[in-house]
PDB file of C-alpha atoms in Angstrom:
ATOM      1  CA  UNK B  18     -90.922  30.942  65.498  1.00 82.00           C
ATOM      2  CA  UNK B  19     -92.521  28.303  67.724  1.00 89.00           C
ATOM      3  CA  UNK B  20     -92.131  30.670  70.667  1.00 91.00           C
ATOM      4  CA  UNK B  21     -93.846  33.483  68.760  1.00 92.00           C
ATOM      5  CA  UNK B  22     -96.655  31.135  67.722  1.00 93.00           C
ATOM      6  CA  UNK B  23     -97.213  29.901  71.293  1.00 93.00           C
ATOM      7  CA  UNK B  24     -97.094  33.490  72.538  1.00 94.00           C
ATOM      8  CA  UNK B  25     -99.774  34.477  70.001  1.00 95.00           C
ATOM      9  CA  UNK B  26    -101.917  31.463  70.868  1.00 93.00           C
ATOM     10  CA  UNK B  27    -101.796  32.299  74.574  1.00 93.00           C
ATOM     11  CA  UNK B  28    -102.191  36.078  74.416  1.00 94.00           C
ATOM     12  CA  UNK B  29    -103.972  36.756  71.128  1.00 94.00           C
ATOM     13  CA  UNK B  30    -101.204  39.202  70.172  1.00 92.00           C
ATOM     14  CA  UNK B  31     -97.759  38.816  68.618  1.00 92.00           C
ATOM     15  CA  UNK B  32     -94.832  39.257  71.006  1.00 92.00           C
ATOM     16  CA  UNK B  33     -93.793  42.449  69.222  1.00 91.00           C
ATOM     17  CA  UNK B  34     -96.082  45.052  67.672  1.00 89.00           C
ATOM     18  CA  UNK B  35     -94.448  47.894  65.800  1.00 89.00           C
ATOM     19  CA  UNK B  36     -95.746  50.291  63.171  1.00 87.00           C
ATOM     20  CA  UNK B  37     -93.278  49.399  60.414  1.00 91.00           C
ATOM     21  CA  UNK B  38     -90.994  46.543  59.406  1.00 92.00           C
ATOM     22  CA  UNK B  39     -87.787  48.326  60.393  1.00 93.00           C
ATOM     23  CA  UNK B  40     -89.058  49.035  63.918  1.00 92.00           C
ATOM     24  CA  UNK B  41     -90.389  45.491  64.192  1.00 91.00           C
ATOM     25  CA  UNK B  42     -87.021  44.014  63.249  1.00 91.00           C
ATOM     26  CA  UNK B  43     -85.275  46.265  65.758  1.00 90.00           C
ATOM     27  CA  UNK B  44     -87.712  45.264  68.515  1.00 89.00           C
ATOM     28  CA  UNK B  45     -87.241  41.558  67.762  1.00 88.00           C
ATOM     29  CA  UNK B  46     -83.466  41.898  67.949  1.00 88.00           C
ATOM     30  CA  UNK B  47     -83.180  44.268  70.930  1.00 89.00           C
ATOM     31  CA  UNK B  48     -86.249  43.940  73.187  1.00 89.00           C
ATOM     32  CA  UNK B  49     -87.282  41.086  75.427  1.00 89.00           C
ATOM     33  CA  UNK B  50     -90.775  39.798  74.746  1.00 90.00           C
ATOM     34  CA  UNK B  51     -93.291  40.533  77.506  1.00 91.00           C
ATOM     35  CA  UNK B  52     -93.799  37.657  79.937  1.00 93.00           C
ATOM     36  CA  UNK B  53     -96.819  35.560  78.977  1.00 93.00           C
ATOM     37  CA  UNK B  54     -97.602  34.903  82.650  1.00 91.00           C
ATOM     38  CA  UNK B  55     -97.889  38.631  83.318  1.00 92.00           C
ATOM     39  CA  UNK B  56    -100.439  39.023  80.516  1.00 92.00           C
ATOM     40  CA  UNK B  57    -102.397  35.784  80.895  1.00 92.00           C
ATOM     41  CA  UNK B  58    -102.933  35.326  84.609  1.00 90.00           C
ATOM     42  CA  UNK B  59    -104.112  31.714  84.365  1.00 88.00           C
ATOM     43  CA  UNK B  60    -101.124  30.656  82.237  1.00 88.00           C
ATOM     44  CA  UNK B  61     -99.183  27.949  84.082  1.00 87.00           C
ATOM     45  CA  UNK B  62     -95.751  29.053  85.248  1.00 86.00           C
ATOM     46  CA  UNK B  63     -94.085  26.158  83.433  1.00 86.00           C
ATOM     47  CA  UNK B  64     -95.673  27.147  80.120  1.00 89.00           C
ATOM     48  CA  UNK B  65     -94.705  30.773  80.561  1.00 90.00           C
ATOM     49  CA  UNK B  66     -91.128  29.636  81.275  1.00 90.00           C
ATOM     50  CA  UNK B  67     -90.978  27.500  78.128  1.00 91.00           C
ATOM     51  CA  UNK B  68     -92.309  30.348  75.963  1.00 93.00           C
ATOM     52  CA  UNK B  69     -89.778  32.674  77.578  1.00 92.00           C
ATOM     53  CA  UNK B  70     -86.971  30.252  76.755  1.00 91.00           C
ATOM     54  CA  UNK B  71     -88.149  29.929  73.173  1.00 93.00           C
ATOM     55  CA  UNK B  72     -88.170  33.722  72.762  1.00 93.00           C
ATOM     56  CA  UNK B  73     -84.813  34.242  74.489  1.00 91.00           C
ATOM     57  CA  UNK B  74     -82.317  36.460  72.661  1.00 89.00           C
ATOM     58  CA  UNK B  75     -79.483  34.177  73.803  1.00 88.00           C
ATOM     59  CA  UNK B  76     -79.441  31.003  71.682  1.00 87.00           C
ATOM     60  CA  UNK B  77     -77.864  29.132  74.611  1.00 90.00           C
ATOM     61  CA  UNK B  78     -81.043  29.754  76.636  1.00 89.00           C
ATOM     62  CA  UNK B  79     -83.353  28.295  73.975  1.00 89.00           C
ATOM     63  CA  UNK B  80     -84.079  24.572  73.564  1.00 88.00           C
ATOM     64  CA  UNK B  81     -81.450  23.306  71.144  1.00 88.00           C
ATOM     65  CA  UNK B  82     -83.731  20.933  69.258  1.00 91.00           C
ATOM     66  CA  UNK B  83     -87.305  19.813  68.787  1.00 90.00           C
ATOM     67  CA  UNK B  84     -86.505  16.795  70.940  1.00 92.00           C
ATOM     68  CA  UNK B  85     -85.332  19.056  73.775  1.00 91.00           C
ATOM     69  CA  UNK B  86     -88.553  21.077  73.514  1.00 91.00           C
ATOM     70  CA  UNK B  87     -90.683  17.931  73.573  1.00 91.00           C
ATOM     71  CA  UNK B  88     -88.791  16.720  76.644  1.00 91.00           C
ATOM     72  CA  UNK B  89     -89.430  20.064  78.359  1.00 87.00           C
ATOM     73  CA  UNK B  90     -93.162  19.713  77.696  1.00 87.00           C
ATOM     74  CA  UNK B  91     -93.128  16.084  78.860  1.00 88.00           C
ATOM     75  CA  UNK B  92     -91.294  16.990  82.080  1.00 86.00           C
ATOM     76  CA  UNK B  93     -93.688  19.867  82.755  1.00 82.00           C
ATOM     77  CA  UNK B  94     -96.693  17.590  82.178  1.00 79.00           C
ATOM     78  CA  UNK B  95     -95.307  15.011  84.599  1.00 79.00           C
ATOM     79  CA  UNK B  96     -94.617  17.655  87.264  1.00 76.00           C
ATOM     80  CA  UNK B  97     -98.097  19.118  86.828  1.00 71.00           C
ATOM     81  CA  UNK B  98     -99.590  15.645  87.210  1.00 69.00           C
ATOM     82  CA  UNK B  99     -97.734  15.083  90.484  1.00 60.00           C
ATOM     83  CA  UNK B 100     -98.995  18.390  91.846  1.00 55.00           C
ATOM     84  CA  UNK B 101    -102.600  17.406  91.147  1.00 51.00           C
ATOM     85  CA  UNK B 102    -102.086  14.023  92.800  1.00 45.00           C
ATOM     86  CA  UNK B 103    -100.974  15.578  96.101  1.00 43.00           C
TER      87      UNK B 103
END
């Protein structure tokens, strides 16, 4: 749900939009969410990647804990800081 919330915050739309609950459930289970970076052109690549991981259908591709997610954000922030220092 964190991935869906971040997706909504970045795009202004939910990752899946279907006309009824049954179709929505099917889309959530079967379809990949659209890439945030393709919809929000100024979205940093690292943030798009994290959202993509959070919305992954494969549980092995998602961060396994809140701590892992926080570490991913911390690592991305540090890398972004190094880029701006160059």
